[in-house]
PDB file of C-alpha atoms and ligand atoms in Angstrom:
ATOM      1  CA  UNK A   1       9.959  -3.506 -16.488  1.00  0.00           C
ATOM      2  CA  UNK A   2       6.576  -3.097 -14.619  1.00  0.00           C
ATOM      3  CA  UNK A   3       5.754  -1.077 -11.842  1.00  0.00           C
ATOM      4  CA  UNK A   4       3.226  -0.814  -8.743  1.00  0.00           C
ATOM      5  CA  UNK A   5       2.471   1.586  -6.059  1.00  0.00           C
ATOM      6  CA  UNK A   6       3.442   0.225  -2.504  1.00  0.00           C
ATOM      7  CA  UNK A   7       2.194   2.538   0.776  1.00  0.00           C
ATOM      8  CA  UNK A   8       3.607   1.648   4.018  1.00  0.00           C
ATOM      9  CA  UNK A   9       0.350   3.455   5.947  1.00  0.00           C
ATOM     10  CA  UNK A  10       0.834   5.533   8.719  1.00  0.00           C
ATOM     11  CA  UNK A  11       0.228   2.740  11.642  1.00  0.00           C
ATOM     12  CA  UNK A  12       3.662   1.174   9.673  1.00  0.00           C
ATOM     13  CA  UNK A  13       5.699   4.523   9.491  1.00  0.00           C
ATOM     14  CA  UNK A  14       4.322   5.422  13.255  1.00  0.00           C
ATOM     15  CA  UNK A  15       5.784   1.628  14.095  1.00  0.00           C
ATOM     16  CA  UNK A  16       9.156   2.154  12.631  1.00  0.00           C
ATOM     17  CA  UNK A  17       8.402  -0.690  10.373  1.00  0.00           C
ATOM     18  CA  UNK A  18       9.129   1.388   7.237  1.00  0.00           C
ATOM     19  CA  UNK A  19      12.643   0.218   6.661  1.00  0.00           C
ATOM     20  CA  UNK A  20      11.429  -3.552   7.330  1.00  0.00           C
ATOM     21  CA  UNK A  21       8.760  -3.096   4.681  1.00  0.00           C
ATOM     22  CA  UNK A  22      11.269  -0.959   2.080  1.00  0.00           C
ATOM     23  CA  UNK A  23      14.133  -4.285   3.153  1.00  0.00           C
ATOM     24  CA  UNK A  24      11.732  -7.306   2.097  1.00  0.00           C
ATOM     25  CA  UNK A  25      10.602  -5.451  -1.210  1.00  0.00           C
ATOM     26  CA  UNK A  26      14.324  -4.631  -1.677  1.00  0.00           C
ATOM     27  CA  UNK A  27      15.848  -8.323  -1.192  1.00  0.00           C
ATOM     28  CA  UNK A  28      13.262  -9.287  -2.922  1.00  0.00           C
ATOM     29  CA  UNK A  29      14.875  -7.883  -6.138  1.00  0.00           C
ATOM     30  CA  UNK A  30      11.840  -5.329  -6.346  1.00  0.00           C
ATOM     31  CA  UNK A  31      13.652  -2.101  -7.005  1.00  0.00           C
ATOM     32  CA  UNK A  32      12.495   1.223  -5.860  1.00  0.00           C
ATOM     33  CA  UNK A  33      11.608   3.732  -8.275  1.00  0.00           C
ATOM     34  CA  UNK A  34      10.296   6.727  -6.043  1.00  0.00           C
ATOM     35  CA  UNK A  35       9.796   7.412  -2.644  1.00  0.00           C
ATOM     36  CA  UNK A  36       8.577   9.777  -0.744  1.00  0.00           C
ATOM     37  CA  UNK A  37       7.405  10.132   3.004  1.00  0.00           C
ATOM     38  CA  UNK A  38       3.825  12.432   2.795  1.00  0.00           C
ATOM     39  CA  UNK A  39       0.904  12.949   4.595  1.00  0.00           C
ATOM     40  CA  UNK A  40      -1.790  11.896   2.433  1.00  0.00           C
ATOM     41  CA  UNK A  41      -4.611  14.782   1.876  1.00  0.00           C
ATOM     42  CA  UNK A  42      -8.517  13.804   2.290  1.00  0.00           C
ATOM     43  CA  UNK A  43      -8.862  14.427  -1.143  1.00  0.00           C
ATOM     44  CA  UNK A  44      -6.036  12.379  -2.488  1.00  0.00           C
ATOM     45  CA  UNK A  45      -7.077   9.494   0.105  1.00  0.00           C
ATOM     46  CA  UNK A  46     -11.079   9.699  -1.501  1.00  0.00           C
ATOM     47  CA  UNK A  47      -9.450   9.150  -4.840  1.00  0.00           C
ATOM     48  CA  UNK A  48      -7.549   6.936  -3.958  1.00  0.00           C
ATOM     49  CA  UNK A  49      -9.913   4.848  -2.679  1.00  0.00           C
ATOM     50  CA  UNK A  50     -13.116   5.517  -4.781  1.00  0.00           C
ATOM     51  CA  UNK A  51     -13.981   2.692  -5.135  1.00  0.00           C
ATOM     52  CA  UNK A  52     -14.631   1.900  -1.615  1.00  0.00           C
ATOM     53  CA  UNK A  53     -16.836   5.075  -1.071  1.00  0.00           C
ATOM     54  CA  UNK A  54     -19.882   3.597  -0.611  1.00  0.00           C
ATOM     55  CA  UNK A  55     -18.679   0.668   2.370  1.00  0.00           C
ATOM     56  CA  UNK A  56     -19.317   1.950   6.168  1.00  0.00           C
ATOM     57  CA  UNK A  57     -15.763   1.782   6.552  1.00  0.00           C
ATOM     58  CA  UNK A  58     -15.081   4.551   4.484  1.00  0.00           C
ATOM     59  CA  UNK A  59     -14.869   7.878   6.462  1.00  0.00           C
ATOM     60  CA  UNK A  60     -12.756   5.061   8.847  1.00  0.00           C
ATOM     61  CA  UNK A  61     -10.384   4.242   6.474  1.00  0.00           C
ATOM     62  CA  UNK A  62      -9.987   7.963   4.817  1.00  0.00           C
ATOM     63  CA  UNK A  63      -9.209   9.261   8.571  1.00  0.00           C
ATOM     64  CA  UNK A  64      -6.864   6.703   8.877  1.00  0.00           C
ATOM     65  CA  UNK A  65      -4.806   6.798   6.179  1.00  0.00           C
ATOM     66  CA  UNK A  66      -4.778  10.850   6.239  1.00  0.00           C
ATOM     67  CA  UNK A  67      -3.564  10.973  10.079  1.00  0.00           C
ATOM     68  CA  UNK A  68       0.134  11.456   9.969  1.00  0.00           C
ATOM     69  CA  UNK A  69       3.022  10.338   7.055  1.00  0.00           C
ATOM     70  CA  UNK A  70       2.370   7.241   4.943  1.00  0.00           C
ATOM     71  CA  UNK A  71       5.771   6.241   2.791  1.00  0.00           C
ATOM     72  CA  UNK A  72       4.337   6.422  -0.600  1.00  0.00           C
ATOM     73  CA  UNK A  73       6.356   4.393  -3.216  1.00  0.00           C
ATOM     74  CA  UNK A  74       6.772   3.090  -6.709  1.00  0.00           C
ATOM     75  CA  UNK A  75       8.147  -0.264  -7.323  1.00  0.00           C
ATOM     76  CA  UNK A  76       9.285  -2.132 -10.151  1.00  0.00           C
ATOM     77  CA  UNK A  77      10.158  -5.837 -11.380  1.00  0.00           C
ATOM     78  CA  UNK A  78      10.545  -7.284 -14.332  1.00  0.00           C
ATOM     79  CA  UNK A  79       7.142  -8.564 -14.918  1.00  0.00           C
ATOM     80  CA  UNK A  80       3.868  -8.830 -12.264  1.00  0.00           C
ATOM     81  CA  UNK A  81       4.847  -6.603  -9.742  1.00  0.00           C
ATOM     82  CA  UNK A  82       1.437  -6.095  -8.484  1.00  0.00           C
ATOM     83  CA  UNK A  83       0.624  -9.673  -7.721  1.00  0.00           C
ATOM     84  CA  UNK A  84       4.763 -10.237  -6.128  1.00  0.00           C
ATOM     85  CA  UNK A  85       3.990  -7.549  -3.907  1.00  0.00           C
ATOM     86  CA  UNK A  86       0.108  -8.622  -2.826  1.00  0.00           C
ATOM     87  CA  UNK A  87       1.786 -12.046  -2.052  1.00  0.00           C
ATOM     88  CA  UNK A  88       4.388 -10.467  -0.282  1.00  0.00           C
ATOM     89  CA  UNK A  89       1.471  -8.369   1.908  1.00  0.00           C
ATOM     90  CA  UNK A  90      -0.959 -10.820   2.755  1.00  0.00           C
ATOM     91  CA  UNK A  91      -4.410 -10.680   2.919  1.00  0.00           C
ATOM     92  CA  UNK A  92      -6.262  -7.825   3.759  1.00  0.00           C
ATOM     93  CA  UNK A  93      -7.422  -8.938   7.184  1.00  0.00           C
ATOM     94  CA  UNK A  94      -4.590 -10.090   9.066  1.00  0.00           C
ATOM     95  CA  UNK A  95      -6.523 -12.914  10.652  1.00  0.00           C
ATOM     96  CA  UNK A  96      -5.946 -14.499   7.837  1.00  0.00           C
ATOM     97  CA  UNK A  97      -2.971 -13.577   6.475  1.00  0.00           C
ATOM     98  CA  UNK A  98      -0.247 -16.409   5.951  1.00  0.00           C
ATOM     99  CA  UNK A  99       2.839 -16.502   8.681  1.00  0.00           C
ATOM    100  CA  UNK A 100       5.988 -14.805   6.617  1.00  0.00           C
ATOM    101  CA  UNK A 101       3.678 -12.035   4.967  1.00  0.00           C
ATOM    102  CA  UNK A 102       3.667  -8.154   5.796  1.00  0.00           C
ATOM    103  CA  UNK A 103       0.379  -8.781   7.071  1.00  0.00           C
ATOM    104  CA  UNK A 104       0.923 -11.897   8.449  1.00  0.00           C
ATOM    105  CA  UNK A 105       3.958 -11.141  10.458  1.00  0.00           C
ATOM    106  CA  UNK A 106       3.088  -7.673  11.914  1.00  0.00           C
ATOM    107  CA  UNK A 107      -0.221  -6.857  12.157  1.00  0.00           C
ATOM    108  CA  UNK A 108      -3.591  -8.105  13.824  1.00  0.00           C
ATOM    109  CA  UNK A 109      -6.307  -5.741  12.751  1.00  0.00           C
ATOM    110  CA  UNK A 110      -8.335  -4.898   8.982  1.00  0.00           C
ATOM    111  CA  UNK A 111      -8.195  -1.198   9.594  1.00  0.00           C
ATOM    112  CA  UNK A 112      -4.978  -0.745  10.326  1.00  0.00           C
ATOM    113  CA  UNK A 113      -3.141  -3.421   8.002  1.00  0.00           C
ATOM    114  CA  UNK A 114       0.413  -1.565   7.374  1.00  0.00           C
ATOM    115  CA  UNK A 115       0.542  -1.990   3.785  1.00  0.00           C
ATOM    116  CA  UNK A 116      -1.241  -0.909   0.534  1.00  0.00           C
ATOM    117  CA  UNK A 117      -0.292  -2.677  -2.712  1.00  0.00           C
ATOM    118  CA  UNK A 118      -2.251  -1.945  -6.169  1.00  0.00           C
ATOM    119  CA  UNK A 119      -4.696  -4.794  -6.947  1.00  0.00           C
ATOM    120  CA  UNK A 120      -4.051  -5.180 -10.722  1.00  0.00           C
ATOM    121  CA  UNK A 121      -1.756  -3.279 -13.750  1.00  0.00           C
ATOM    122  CA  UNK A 122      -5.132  -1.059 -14.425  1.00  0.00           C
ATOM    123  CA  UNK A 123      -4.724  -0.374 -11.043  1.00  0.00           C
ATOM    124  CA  UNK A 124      -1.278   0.105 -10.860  1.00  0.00           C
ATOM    125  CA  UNK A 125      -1.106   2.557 -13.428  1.00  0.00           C
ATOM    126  CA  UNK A 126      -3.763   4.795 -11.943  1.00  0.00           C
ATOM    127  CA  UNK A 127      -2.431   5.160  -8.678  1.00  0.00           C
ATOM    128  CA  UNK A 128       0.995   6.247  -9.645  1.00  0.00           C
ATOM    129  CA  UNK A 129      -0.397   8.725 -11.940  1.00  0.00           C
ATOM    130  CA  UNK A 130      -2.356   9.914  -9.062  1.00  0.00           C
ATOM    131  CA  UNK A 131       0.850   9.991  -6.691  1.00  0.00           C
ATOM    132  CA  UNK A 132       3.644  10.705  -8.359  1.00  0.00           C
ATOM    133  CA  UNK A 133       2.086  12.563 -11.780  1.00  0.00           C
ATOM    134  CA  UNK A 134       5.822  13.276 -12.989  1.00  0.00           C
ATOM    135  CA  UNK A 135       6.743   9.798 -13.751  1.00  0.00           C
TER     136      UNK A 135
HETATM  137  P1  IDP B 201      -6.381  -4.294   0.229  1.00  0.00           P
HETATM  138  O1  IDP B 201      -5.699  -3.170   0.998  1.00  0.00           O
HETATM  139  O2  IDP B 201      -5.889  -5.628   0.668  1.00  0.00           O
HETATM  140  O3  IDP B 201      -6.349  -4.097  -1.251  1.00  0.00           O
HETATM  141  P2  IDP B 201      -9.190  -3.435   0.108  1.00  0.00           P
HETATM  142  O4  IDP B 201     -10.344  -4.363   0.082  1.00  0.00           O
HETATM  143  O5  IDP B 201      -8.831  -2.717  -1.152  1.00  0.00           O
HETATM  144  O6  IDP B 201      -7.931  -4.259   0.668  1.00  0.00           O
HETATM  145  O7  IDP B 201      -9.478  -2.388   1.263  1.00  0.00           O
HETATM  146  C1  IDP B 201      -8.682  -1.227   1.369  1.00  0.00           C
HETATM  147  C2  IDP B 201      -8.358  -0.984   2.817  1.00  0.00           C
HETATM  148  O8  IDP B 201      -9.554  -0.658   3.513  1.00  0.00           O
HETATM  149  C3  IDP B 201      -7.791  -2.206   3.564  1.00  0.00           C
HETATM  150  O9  IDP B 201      -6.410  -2.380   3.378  1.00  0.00           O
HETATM  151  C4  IDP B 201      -8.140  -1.855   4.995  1.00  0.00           C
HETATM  152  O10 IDP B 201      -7.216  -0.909   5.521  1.00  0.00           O
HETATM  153  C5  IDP B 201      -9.503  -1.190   4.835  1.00  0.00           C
HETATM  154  N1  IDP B 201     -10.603  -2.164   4.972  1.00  0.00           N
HETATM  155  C6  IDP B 201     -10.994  -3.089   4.070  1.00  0.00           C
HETATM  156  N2  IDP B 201     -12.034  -3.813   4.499  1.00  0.00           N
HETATM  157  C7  IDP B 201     -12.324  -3.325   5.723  1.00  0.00           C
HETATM  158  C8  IDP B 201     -13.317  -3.660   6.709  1.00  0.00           C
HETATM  159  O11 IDP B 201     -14.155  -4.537   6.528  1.00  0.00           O
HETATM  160  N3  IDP B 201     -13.287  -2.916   7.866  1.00  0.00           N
HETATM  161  C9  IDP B 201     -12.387  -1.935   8.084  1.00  0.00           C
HETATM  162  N4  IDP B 201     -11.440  -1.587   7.184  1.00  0.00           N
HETATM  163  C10 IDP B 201     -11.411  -2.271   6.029  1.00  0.00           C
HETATM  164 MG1   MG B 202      -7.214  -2.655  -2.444  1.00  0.00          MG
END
């Protein structure tokens, strides 16, 4: 099986979208793993997104995603997963995400897009080492 890190952010848990996010991925046939509602730290949140340190959105997007509970989870399906779930998101900006996605359905702005979804296995596999070390 292969597995990806989803986040419902904290604009989706503050929404009471969680369970709506958790249901597609679920009836999907993308079975949860681990779960766990946290409040991402600053330092988790730069790691996390390292790779983005150097864009003016940065401090932004670390505030953001630090400023009350995200729903942190791993997901798994049989082969993929990454690229199901990304599908099943939509693209980053909403303005252009397509009708039916996460993105598409429920939100309207970049910076506060509901969803996070690893971009690739590499990527998968770092980020659940970095959120859920035990597994
Ligand atoms: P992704 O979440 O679709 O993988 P990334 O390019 O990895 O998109 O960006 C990470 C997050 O940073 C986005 O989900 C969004 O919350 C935020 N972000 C990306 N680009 C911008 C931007 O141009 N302005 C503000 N926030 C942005
Ligand atoms: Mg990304």
């Amino acid at each position: 099986m292969d597995r990806t890190l989803v986040i419902v952010k904290p604009d989706g848990v503050e929404r009471g979208l969680a369970g709506e996010i958790v249901s597609r991925l679920e009836r999907r046939n993308l079975r949860l793993v681990a779960a766990e509602l946290r409040t991402i730290t600053k330092e988790l949140a730069e790691t996390h997104y390292a790779e983005h340190a150097e864009r003016p959105f940065f401090g932004d997007l670390v505030a953001f995603i630090t400023r009350s509970p995200s729903l942190v989870m791993v997901v798994e399906g049989p082969r993929d997963t990454f690229a199901m779930v990304r599908l099943m998101m939509g693209a980053t900006n909403p303005a252009e995400a397509a009708p039916g996605t996460i993105r598409g359905e429920y939100a309207t702005q970049t910076t506060e897009n509901l969803v996070h979804g690893s971009d690739s296995h590499e990527s998968a596999a770092r980020e659940i080492a970095l959120f859920f070390p035990e597994l």
